[in-house]
mmCIF file of C-alpha atoms in Angstrom:
data_model
loop_
_atom_site.group_PDB
_atom_site.id
_atom_site.type_symbol
_atom_site.label_atom_id
_atom_site.label_comp_id
_atom_site.label_asym_id
_atom_site.label_seq_id
_atom_site.Cartn_x
_atom_site.Cartn_y
_atom_site.Cartn_z
ATOM 1 C CA MET A 912 69.594 -104.947 -10.805
ATOM 2 C CA PRO A 913 70.519 -108.251 -9.226
ATOM 3 C CA ASN A 914 67.630 -107.494 -6.819
ATOM 4 C CA ALA A 915 65.239 -107.484 -9.673
ATOM 5 C CA ALA A 916 64.111 -109.802 -12.458
ATOM 6 C CA THR A 917 61.872 -109.956 -15.360
ATOM 7 C CA PRO A 918 58.810 -111.034 -14.724
ATOM 8 C CA GLU A 919 59.787 -113.804 -17.705
ATOM 9 C CA GLU A 920 62.715 -115.300 -15.097
ATOM 10 C CA PRO A 921 61.840 -117.311 -12.656
ATOM 11 C CA LYS A 922 60.208 -115.896 -9.689
ATOM 12 C CA SER A 923 62.556 -116.063 -6.944
ATOM 13 C CA GLY A 924 60.749 -113.633 -5.055
ATOM 14 C CA HIS A 925 57.669 -111.146 -5.031
ATOM 15 C CA ARG A 926 55.569 -108.621 -7.898
ATOM 16 C CA ILE A 927 56.884 -105.111 -6.425
ATOM 17 C CA ALA A 928 53.443 -103.787 -5.862
ATOM 18 C CA LYS A 929 52.666 -106.799 -3.592
ATOM 19 C CA LEU A 930 55.145 -105.915 -1.284
ATOM 20 C CA LEU A 931 55.019 -102.232 -1.233
ATOM 21 C CA ALA A 932 51.382 -102.674 -0.738
ATOM 22 C CA ARG A 933 52.670 -105.079 2.098
ATOM 23 C CA ALA A 934 55.389 -102.939 3.647
ATOM 24 C CA GLY A 935 51.865 -99.977 3.724
ATOM 25 C CA VAL A 936 53.383 -97.663 1.430
ATOM 26 C CA ALA A 937 49.803 -98.095 0.177
ATOM 27 C CA SER A 938 47.347 -100.139 -1.627
ATOM 28 C CA ARG A 939 48.432 -102.149 -5.019
ATOM 29 C CA ARG A 940 46.157 -100.423 -7.360
ATOM 30 C CA GLU A 941 47.332 -96.706 -5.672
ATOM 31 C CA ILE A 942 51.520 -98.410 -6.452
ATOM 32 C CA GLU A 943 50.578 -99.320 -9.786
ATOM 33 C CA ARG A 944 49.644 -95.764 -10.196
ATOM 34 C CA MET A 945 52.573 -94.215 -8.529
ATOM 35 C CA ILE A 946 54.940 -96.489 -11.242
ATOM 36 C CA ALA A 947 52.765 -95.654 -13.901
ATOM 37 C CA ASP A 948 54.132 -91.528 -12.415
ATOM 38 C CA GLY A 949 57.410 -92.834 -11.870
ATOM 39 C CA ARG A 950 57.448 -92.619 -8.740
ATOM 40 C CA VAL A 951 59.942 -95.830 -8.343
ATOM 41 C CA ALA A 952 62.428 -96.608 -8.401
ATOM 42 C CA ILE A 953 65.099 -99.860 -7.685
ATOM 43 C CA ASP A 954 68.407 -98.911 -7.594
ATOM 44 C CA GLY A 955 67.579 -95.531 -8.948
ATOM 45 C CA LYS A 956 65.920 -96.386 -12.164
ATOM 46 C CA PRO A 957 62.157 -96.314 -12.524
ATOM 47 C CA VAL A 958 60.322 -99.447 -12.014
ATOM 48 C CA GLU A 959 58.201 -99.469 -16.456
ATOM 49 C CA THR A 960 55.625 -102.561 -14.500
ATOM 50 C CA PRO A 961 53.781 -103.680 -11.274
ATOM 51 C CA ALA A 962 54.781 -106.963 -12.277
ATOM 52 C CA THR A 963 58.672 -106.990 -11.406
ATOM 53 C CA ILE A 964 59.859 -109.572 -10.174
ATOM 54 C CA ILE A 965 62.326 -108.879 -6.435
ATOM 55 C CA ALA A 966 63.482 -111.207 -3.672
ATOM 56 C CA SER A 967 63.521 -108.154 -1.314
ATOM 57 C CA LEU A 968 62.609 -104.119 -0.893
ATOM 58 C CA ASN A 969 66.202 -103.417 -0.975
ATOM 59 C CA GLY A 970 67.053 -100.457 -2.722
ATOM 60 C CA VAL A 971 63.577 -99.735 -3.480
ATOM 61 C CA THR A 972 62.997 -96.324 -2.797
ATOM 62 C CA VAL A 973 59.059 -94.390 -3.413
ATOM 63 C CA ASP A 974 59.512 -90.876 -4.751
ATOM 64 C CA GLY A 975 63.057 -90.849 -3.414
ATOM 65 C CA ASN A 976 62.894 -92.025 0.374
ATOM 66 C CA PRO A 977 64.111 -95.830 0.620
ATOM 67 C CA VAL A 978 60.974 -98.438 1.508
ATOM 68 C CA ALA A 979 62.259 -100.254 4.747
ATOM 69 C CA ALA A 980 61.234 -104.167 5.205
ATOM 70 C CA PRO A 981 57.632 -104.977 6.051
ATOM 71 C CA GLU A 982 56.560 -105.422 10.144
ATOM 72 C CA PRO A 983 53.844 -108.099 10.784
ATOM 73 C CA ALA A 984 50.138 -106.940 9.851
ATOM 74 C CA ARG A 985 48.372 -104.989 11.650
ATOM 75 C CA LEU A 986 44.233 -104.914 11.913
ATOM 76 C CA PHE A 987 42.561 -102.011 14.105
ATOM 77 C CA LEU A 988 38.666 -102.299 14.595
ATOM 78 C CA TYR A 989 36.581 -99.225 14.344
ATOM 79 C CA HIS A 990 33.400 -97.700 14.698
ATOM 80 C CA LYS A 991 32.150 -95.585 12.752
ATOM 81 C CA PRO A 992 30.079 -92.700 13.187
ATOM 82 C CA SER A 993 27.284 -92.062 10.775
ATOM 83 C CA GLY A 994 28.335 -88.826 8.682
ATOM 84 C CA LEU A 995 32.372 -89.106 7.890
ATOM 85 C CA LEU A 996 33.456 -90.380 4.334
ATOM 86 C CA VAL A 997 36.324 -93.149 3.924
ATOM 87 C CA THR A 998 38.379 -91.211 2.392
ATOM 88 C CA GLU A 999 41.859 -89.665 2.842
ATOM 89 C CA ARG A 1000 40.757 -86.142 1.371
ATOM 90 C CA ASP A 1001 37.392 -84.896 -0.463
ATOM 91 C CA PRO A 1002 37.676 -82.085 -2.773
ATOM 92 C CA ALA A 1003 34.206 -80.342 -0.793
ATOM 93 C CA GLY A 1004 35.898 -80.534 2.630
ATOM 94 C CA ARG A 1005 33.630 -82.730 3.997
ATOM 95 C CA ARG A 1006 35.091 -84.716 6.882
ATOM 96 C CA THR A 1007 36.714 -87.974 7.023
ATOM 97 C CA ILE A 1008 37.555 -90.759 9.232
ATOM 98 C CA TYR A 1009 41.504 -89.113 8.642
ATOM 99 C CA ASP A 1010 40.695 -86.112 10.584
ATOM 100 C CA GLN A 1011 39.080 -88.085 13.658
ATOM 101 C CA LEU A 1012 41.040 -91.330 14.263
ATOM 102 C CA PRO A 1013 43.855 -91.155 16.881
ATOM 103 C CA ARG A 1014 47.341 -89.287 14.955
ATOM 104 C CA ASP A 1015 49.631 -91.493 16.877
ATOM 105 C CA LEU A 1016 48.564 -94.762 14.900
ATOM 106 C CA PRO A 1017 50.639 -95.756 11.886
ATOM 107 C CA ARG A 1018 49.207 -95.446 8.286
ATOM 108 C CA LEU A 1019 46.329 -97.311 7.506
ATOM 109 C CA MET A 1020 44.317 -98.595 5.067
ATOM 110 C CA PRO A 1021 40.084 -99.141 5.382
ATOM 111 C CA VAL A 1022 39.287 -102.245 3.920
ATOM 112 C CA GLY A 1023 36.230 -101.647 1.587
ATOM 113 C CA ARG A 1024 34.174 -98.128 2.185
ATOM 114 C CA LEU A 1025 31.081 -97.450 4.588
ATOM 115 C CA ASP A 1026 28.321 -95.180 2.394
ATOM 116 C CA LEU A 1027 28.481 -91.269 4.761
ATOM 117 C CA ASN A 1028 25.180 -92.382 5.955
ATOM 118 C CA THR A 1029 26.645 -96.161 6.929
ATOM 119 C CA GLU A 1030 27.526 -96.717 10.593
ATOM 120 C CA GLY A 1031 29.650 -99.470 12.647
ATOM 121 C CA LEU A 1032 32.599 -101.565 11.981
ATOM 122 C CA LEU A 1033 35.244 -100.953 9.505
ATOM 123 C CA LEU A 1034 38.244 -102.429 9.724
ATOM 124 C CA LEU A 1035 41.533 -100.480 8.914
ATOM 125 C CA THR A 1036 44.489 -102.260 8.727
ATOM 126 C CA THR A 1037 48.991 -101.415 7.993
ATOM 127 C CA ASP A 1038 49.228 -104.110 5.124
ATOM 128 C CA GLY A 1039 47.467 -104.266 1.511
ATOM 129 C CA GLU A 1040 48.001 -107.715 1.127
ATOM 130 C CA LEU A 1041 45.922 -108.351 3.858
ATOM 131 C CA LYS A 1042 43.197 -105.532 2.610
ATOM 132 C CA ARG A 1043 43.061 -107.505 -0.240
ATOM 133 C CA GLN A 1044 42.344 -110.320 1.067
ATOM 134 C CA LEU A 1045 39.996 -109.333 3.195
ATOM 135 C CA GLU A 1046 38.079 -107.676 0.559
ATOM 136 C CA LEU A 1047 38.534 -110.250 -2.484
ATOM 137 C CA PRO A 1048 34.482 -111.754 -3.140
ATOM 138 C CA SER A 1049 36.515 -115.020 -3.620
ATOM 139 C CA THR A 1050 37.807 -115.238 -0.048
ATOM 140 C CA GLY A 1051 34.443 -115.626 0.991
ATOM 141 C CA VAL A 1052 34.554 -113.729 4.174
ATOM 142 C CA GLU A 1053 31.031 -112.677 5.235
ATOM 143 C CA ARG A 1054 29.719 -108.599 6.366
ATOM 144 C CA ALA A 1055 27.153 -108.380 8.496
ATOM 145 C CA TYR A 1056 24.236 -105.416 8.223
ATOM 146 C CA ARG A 1057 21.165 -104.646 10.432
ATOM 147 C CA ALA A 1058 18.779 -102.255 8.665
ATOM 148 C CA ARG A 1059 16.026 -100.409 10.434
ATOM 149 C CA ALA A 1060 13.655 -99.570 6.975
ATOM 150 C CA TYR A 1061 10.599 -97.774 6.611
ATOM 151 C CA GLY A 1062 8.279 -100.451 5.072
ATOM 152 C CA GLN A 1063 6.323 -103.913 5.494
ATOM 153 C CA VAL A 1064 7.571 -106.611 3.803
ATOM 154 C CA MET A 1065 7.422 -110.619 4.435
ATOM 155 C CA GLN A 1066 10.270 -113.506 5.540
ATOM 156 C CA ALA A 1067 9.323 -114.823 2.414
ATOM 157 C CA GLN A 1068 10.377 -112.637 0.413
ATOM 158 C CA LEU A 1069 14.190 -112.141 2.523
ATOM 159 C CA GLU A 1070 13.962 -115.839 2.256
ATOM 160 C CA ALA A 1071 13.859 -115.378 -1.618
ATOM 161 C CA LEU A 1072 17.439 -113.134 -1.873
ATOM 162 C CA ILE A 1073 19.597 -116.233 -0.712
ATOM 163 C CA GLU A 1074 18.949 -117.079 -4.473
ATOM 164 C CA GLY A 1075 20.891 -113.683 -5.139
ATOM 165 C CA VAL A 1076 18.977 -111.129 -8.009
ATOM 166 C CA GLU A 1077 19.518 -108.657 -10.305
ATOM 167 C CA ILE A 1078 18.628 -104.952 -10.202
ATOM 168 C CA GLU A 1079 18.991 -102.588 -12.399
ATOM 169 C CA GLY A 1080 21.213 -105.265 -14.676
ATOM 170 C CA VAL A 1081 23.551 -105.305 -11.752
ATOM 171 C CA ARG A 1082 23.256 -108.865 -10.377
ATOM 172 C CA TYR A 1083 23.719 -109.850 -6.214
ATOM 173 C CA GLY A 1084 25.036 -113.044 -4.735
ATOM 174 C CA SER A 1085 22.733 -114.860 -2.489
ATOM 175 C CA ILE A 1086 22.487 -112.791 1.108
ATOM 176 C CA ASN A 1087 20.989 -114.262 3.753
ATOM 177 C CA ALA A 1088 18.576 -111.889 5.050
ATOM 178 C CA ASN A 1089 15.911 -112.171 8.016
ATOM 179 C CA LEU A 1090 13.231 -110.513 9.897
ATOM 180 C CA GLU A 1091 14.115 -109.404 13.153
ATOM 181 C CA ARG A 1092 11.296 -107.675 14.371
ATOM 182 C CA ARG A 1093 8.522 -104.972 13.060
ATOM 183 C CA THR A 1094 8.340 -101.246 15.219
ATOM 184 C CA GLY A 1095 5.637 -99.347 14.153
ATOM 185 C CA ALA A 1096 5.971 -98.522 10.353
ATOM 186 C CA ASN A 1097 9.352 -99.526 11.158
ATOM 187 C CA VAL A 1098 11.070 -103.167 10.663
ATOM 188 C CA TRP A 1099 14.486 -104.216 11.571
ATOM 189 C CA VAL A 1100 15.725 -106.898 9.583
ATOM 190 C CA GLU A 1101 19.610 -108.620 9.319
ATOM 191 C CA MET A 1102 21.261 -109.725 6.241
ATOM 192 C CA ILE A 1103 24.710 -111.068 5.636
ATOM 193 C CA LEU A 1104 26.694 -111.441 1.995
ATOM 194 C CA THR A 1105 29.912 -111.547 0.881
ATOM 195 C CA GLU A 1106 30.195 -110.116 -2.687
ATOM 196 C CA GLY A 1107 29.524 -106.425 -0.301
ATOM 197 C CA LYS A 1108 28.898 -104.190 -3.745
ATOM 198 C CA ASN A 1109 28.270 -100.707 -4.159
ATOM 199 C CA ARG A 1110 25.698 -100.151 -1.716
ATOM 200 C CA GLU A 1111 24.557 -103.311 -2.005
ATOM 201 C CA VAL A 1112 22.127 -103.425 1.099
ATOM 202 C CA ARG A 1113 20.172 -100.267 0.177
ATOM 203 C CA ARG A 1114 19.812 -100.803 -2.686
ATOM 204 C CA VAL A 1115 18.445 -104.729 -1.975
ATOM 205 C CA LEU A 1116 15.560 -103.453 0.187
ATOM 206 C CA GLU A 1117 14.684 -100.220 -2.175
ATOM 207 C CA PHE A 1118 14.381 -103.049 -4.747
ATOM 208 C CA LEU A 1119 11.725 -105.039 -1.663
ATOM 209 C CA GLY A 1120 9.643 -101.826 -1.217
ATOM 210 C CA LEU A 1121 11.596 -100.277 1.505
ATOM 211 C CA ARG A 1122 13.295 -97.227 2.526
ATOM 212 C CA VAL A 1123 16.209 -97.559 4.989
ATOM 213 C CA SER A 1124 16.425 -95.047 7.836
ATOM 214 C CA ARG A 1125 19.635 -95.736 9.393
ATOM 215 C CA LEU A 1126 22.570 -98.727 8.300
ATOM 216 C CA ILE A 1127 24.868 -100.038 10.789
ATOM 217 C CA ARG A 1128 27.444 -103.058 9.875
ATOM 218 C CA THR A 1129 27.454 -105.476 13.451
ATOM 219 C CA ARG A 1130 30.491 -108.059 12.021
ATOM 220 C CA TYR A 1131 33.417 -108.806 9.160
ATOM 221 C CA GLY A 1132 34.785 -112.625 9.301
ATOM 222 C CA PRO A 1133 35.076 -113.313 12.458
ATOM 223 C CA PHE A 1134 35.534 -109.450 14.061
ATOM 224 C CA LEU A 1135 33.142 -107.553 15.336
ATOM 225 C CA LEU A 1136 32.225 -104.490 16.674
ATOM 226 C CA GLY A 1137 31.146 -105.787 20.222
ATOM 227 C CA GLU A 1138 31.106 -103.172 22.828
ATOM 228 C CA LEU A 1139 33.124 -100.561 20.712
ATOM 229 C CA LYS A 1140 31.603 -97.080 20.893
ATOM 230 C CA PRO A 1141 30.666 -94.551 18.115
ATOM 231 C CA GLY A 1142 34.277 -93.411 17.773
ATOM 232 C CA GLU A 1143 36.204 -95.925 19.798
ATOM 233 C CA ILE A 1144 39.045 -98.004 17.505
ATOM 234 C CA GLY A 1145 40.595 -101.388 18.737
ATOM 235 C CA GLU A 1146 43.486 -103.737 17.620
ATOM 236 C CA VAL A 1147 43.140 -107.382 16.791
ATOM 237 C CA ARG A 1148 45.679 -108.721 18.593
ATOM 238 C CA GLN A 1149 48.357 -110.407 16.756
ATOM 239 C CA HIS A 1150 47.620 -115.096 16.709
ATOM 240 C CA ASP A 1151 43.710 -113.483 15.875
ATOM 241 C CA VAL A 1152 45.218 -111.850 12.577
ATOM 242 C CA ILE A 1153 47.525 -114.862 11.582
ATOM 243 C CA GLY A 1154 44.893 -117.603 12.708
ATOM 244 C CA PHE A 1155 42.481 -115.452 10.011
ATOM 245 C CA ARG A 1156 44.812 -115.145 7.362
ATOM 246 C CA ARG A 1157 45.518 -119.363 7.400
ATOM 247 C CA ASP A 1158 41.304 -119.623 7.122
ATOM 248 C CA PRO A 1159 39.520 -116.667 6.017
ATOM 249 C CA THR A 1160 36.304 -118.745 6.647
ATOM 250 C CA LYS A 1161 36.374 -120.043 9.733
ATOM 251 C CA GLY A 1162 39.219 -117.789 11.613
ATOM 252 C CA PRO A 1163 39.128 -117.469 15.579
ATOM 253 C CA SER A 1164 36.755 -113.838 16.684
ATOM 254 C CA PRO A 1165 39.091 -111.805 18.918
ATOM 255 C CA GLU A 1166 39.467 -112.754 22.494
ATOM 256 C CA ARG A 1167 40.892 -109.368 23.107
ATOM 257 C CA VAL A 1168 41.348 -106.517 21.467
ATOM 258 C CA GLU A 1169 43.422 -102.771 22.855
ATOM 259 C CA ARG A 1170 40.948 -100.576 22.565
ATOM 260 C CA GLY A 1171 41.358 -96.785 21.748
ATOM 261 C CA PRO A 1172 40.391 -93.197 22.060
ATOM 262 C CA ARG A 1173 37.027 -92.115 21.188
ATOM 263 C CA LEU A 1174 36.381 -89.209 18.730
ATOM 264 C CA GLY A 1175 37.621 -85.736 20.332
ATOM 265 C CA THR A 1176 40.802 -86.434 21.012
ATOM 266 C CA GLU A 1177 44.306 -84.156 20.319
ATOM 267 C CA ARG A 1178 47.202 -85.299 18.027
ATOM 268 C CA GLY A 1179 49.050 -87.486 20.543
ATOM 269 C CA GLY A 1180 45.943 -89.735 20.815
ATOM 270 C CA ARG A 1181 45.606 -87.886 24.314
ATOM 271 C CA PRO A 1182 41.678 -87.404 25.409
ATOM 272 C CA ALA A 1183 40.194 -83.840 24.716
ATOM 273 C CA ASN A 1184 40.023 -83.104 28.074
ATOM 274 C CA GLY A 1185 43.504 -83.873 28.696
ATOM 275 C CA GLY A 1186 43.862 -86.925 30.856
ATOM 276 C CA ARG A 1187 45.727 -90.360 30.051
ATOM 277 C CA ALA A 1188 43.958 -92.309 27.133
ATOM 278 C CA ASP A 1189 41.536 -95.752 29.052
ATOM 279 C CA LYS A 1190 42.682 -98.339 27.287
ATOM 280 C CA THR A 1191 41.203 -101.514 28.555
ATOM 281 C CA ARG A 1192 40.683 -105.155 26.920
ATOM 282 C CA GLN A 1193 36.549 -106.538 25.431
ATOM 283 C CA ALA A 1194 36.265 -109.984 25.560
ATOM 284 C CA SER A 1195 34.244 -111.288 23.225
ATOM 285 C CA SER A 1196 33.905 -115.259 21.992
ATOM 286 C CA SER A 1197 31.261 -115.616 19.737
ATOM 287 C CA VAL A 1198 30.905 -114.586 16.011
ATOM 288 C CA MET A 1199 27.743 -112.027 16.968
ATOM 289 C CA ALA A 1200 28.544 -109.325 19.372
ATOM 290 C CA PRO A 1201 26.675 -110.223 23.309
ATOM 291 C CA SER A 1202 24.114 -108.485 24.329
ATOM 292 C CA ALA A 1203 25.214 -106.343 27.515
ATOM 293 C CA ALA A 1204 24.281 -106.923 30.572
ATOM 294 C CA LYS A 1205 21.104 -105.171 31.936
ATOM 295 C CA PRO A 1206 20.822 -104.602 35.430
ATOM 296 C CA SER A 1207 19.302 -105.973 38.385
ATOM 297 C CA ARG A 1208 16.599 -105.033 39.658
ATOM 298 C CA PRO A 1209 14.400 -105.837 43.341
ATOM 299 C CA PRO A 1210 12.358 -109.351 42.872
ATOM 300 C CA ARG A 1211 8.595 -108.233 42.886
ATOM 301 C CA ARG A 1212 7.016 -109.339 45.538
ATOM 302 C CA LYS A 1213 4.250 -111.727 44.384
ATOM 303 C CA PRO A 1214 0.418 -111.007 44.933
ATOM 304 C CA SER A 1215 -0.920 -114.288 46.978
ATOM 305 C CA ARG A 1216 -2.476 -117.007 45.581
ATOM 306 C CA PRO A 1217 -4.851 -119.968 47.196
ATOM 307 C CA GLY A 1218 -2.545 -121.869 49.965
ATOM 308 C CA ASP A 1219 -0.455 -118.992 50.775
ATOM 309 C CA ALA A 1220 0.573 -118.407 54.129
ATOM 310 C CA GLU A 1221 -0.545 -115.391 55.179
ATOM 311 C CA PRO A 1222 2.341 -112.369 55.667
ATOM 312 C CA PRO A 1223 2.468 -111.176 59.126
ATOM 313 C CA ARG A 1224 0.491 -107.908 59.666
ATOM 314 C CA PRO A 1225 2.903 -105.201 61.978
ATOM 315 C CA ALA A 1226 1.553 -105.030 64.765
ATOM 316 C CA LYS A 1227 -0.895 -101.601 65.698
ATOM 317 C CA PRO A 1228 -0.222 -99.442 68.525
ATOM 318 C CA SER A 1229 -1.429 -99.611 71.687
ATOM 319 C CA ARG A 1230 -4.535 -97.457 72.799
ATOM 320 C CA GLY A 1231 -4.796 -98.779 76.433
ATOM 321 C CA ARG A 1232 -2.225 -99.011 79.658
ATOM 322 C CA THR A 1233 0.943 -100.209 78.727
ATOM 323 C CA SER A 1234 2.044 -103.671 79.745
ATOM 324 C CA PRO A 1235 4.931 -103.306 82.646
ATOM 325 C CA THR A 1236 6.777 -106.174 80.952
ATOM 326 C CA PRO A 1237 9.225 -105.621 78.678
ATOM 327 C CA GLY A 1238 8.506 -106.534 75.981
ATOM 328 C CA ALA A 1239 5.060 -107.637 76.393
ATOM 329 C CA LYS A 1240 1.961 -107.304 74.194
ATOM 330 C CA PRO A 1241 -0.100 -104.219 75.740
ATOM 331 C CA ALA A 1242 -3.485 -106.224 76.734
ATOM 332 C CA ARG A 1243 -6.306 -104.295 75.015
ATOM 333 C CA PRO A 1244 -9.817 -104.357 76.125
ATOM 334 C CA SER A 1245 -12.672 -105.675 74.928
ATOM 335 C CA ARG A 1246 -15.229 -103.714 73.604
ATOM 336 C CA ARG A 1247 -17.307 -106.478 71.438
ATOM 337 C CA GLY A 1248 -21.334 -107.158 72.989
ATOM 338 C CA ARG A 1249 -22.526 -110.341 74.573
ATOM 339 C CA ARG A 1250 -22.989 -112.758 71.945
ATOM 340 C CA PRO A 1251 -25.857 -115.432 72.556
ATOM 341 C CA GLY A 1252 -24.559 -118.382 73.672
ATOM 342 C CA ASP A 1253 -21.612 -116.523 76.559
ATOM 343 C CA ALA A 1254 -22.135 -117.222 79.902
ATOM 344 C CA ARG A 1255 -23.419 -113.771 81.918
ATOM 345 C CA PRO A 1256 -20.533 -112.201 83.617
ATOM 346 C CA SER A 1257 -20.724 -112.913 88.059
ATOM 347 C CA ARG A 1258 -21.624 -109.808 90.221
ATOM 348 C CA PRO A 1259 -19.355 -109.708 93.120
ATOM 349 C CA ARG A 1260 -21.539 -109.993 96.367
ATOM 350 C CA SER A 1261 -22.156 -107.182 98.574
#
């Protein structure tokens, strides 16, 4: 096998599990299971360890099918609605994100997980190494959430989470939490963290005495939920993906993404209404998503204040004769009585 080398030999390539993950075959963990099951082979001979070093994927097969060379990593932003599972299939028959995604997309792997009732930004990629880079806590990629919860909490309690907290023997790292606003008996809390452990946000807020009723992920690293609507998916531009891989903690925000069809699409990515999928470009230059522009309202008429000129009043219709001169104001007979100091009217002589 000229293409393979044992782990003890000098490395002149990469581990086979890494290359297969980069080619989008599966995640690295799944590939390790596939190798253990004897499904991966080099020149017809099953691979014994995922640490096997190879220079390329030439001669590598999975289930007897040749593996193509890896293409450039692609990254998609998906607005996951509430009520969908982030898994390929569910034994209980519940709906998953793959039941709703357009059928003409490449094979996509989710970056991390969102709970069944959690909504918001979910990253999907074709590259297993990019997936791993985004998920590892050591990379330091931030995740931002907005949570609506029932109960009362003080800002000082949230600020104490910056030092981390231990709950039932599980240690959670530093969390940057802020109280956004109160709405009746509910509060809105923004939380930024880098670990992303299972149900971390919900457990930490429950530890503070809050009951979460809605949870939305708004940001993952520099990638924003932005104006993507529930069920809509967009692709990050290639140069933004490259910029992120060079510096995961300070990667640029994606200025534009290709927005694809929303939920309710037929096979082939066509909208269910029979029309063509509308592709637009979404601009985003800041770290947090820009707020939508509000429609302009007509200016309100301010009440007059002392010193303001009195606005002109509309002319009243005349009750007397009409003036013969066009545009002239008709004369109005005076009905007021004579006041003290007025001169007496002269009487005509007979």
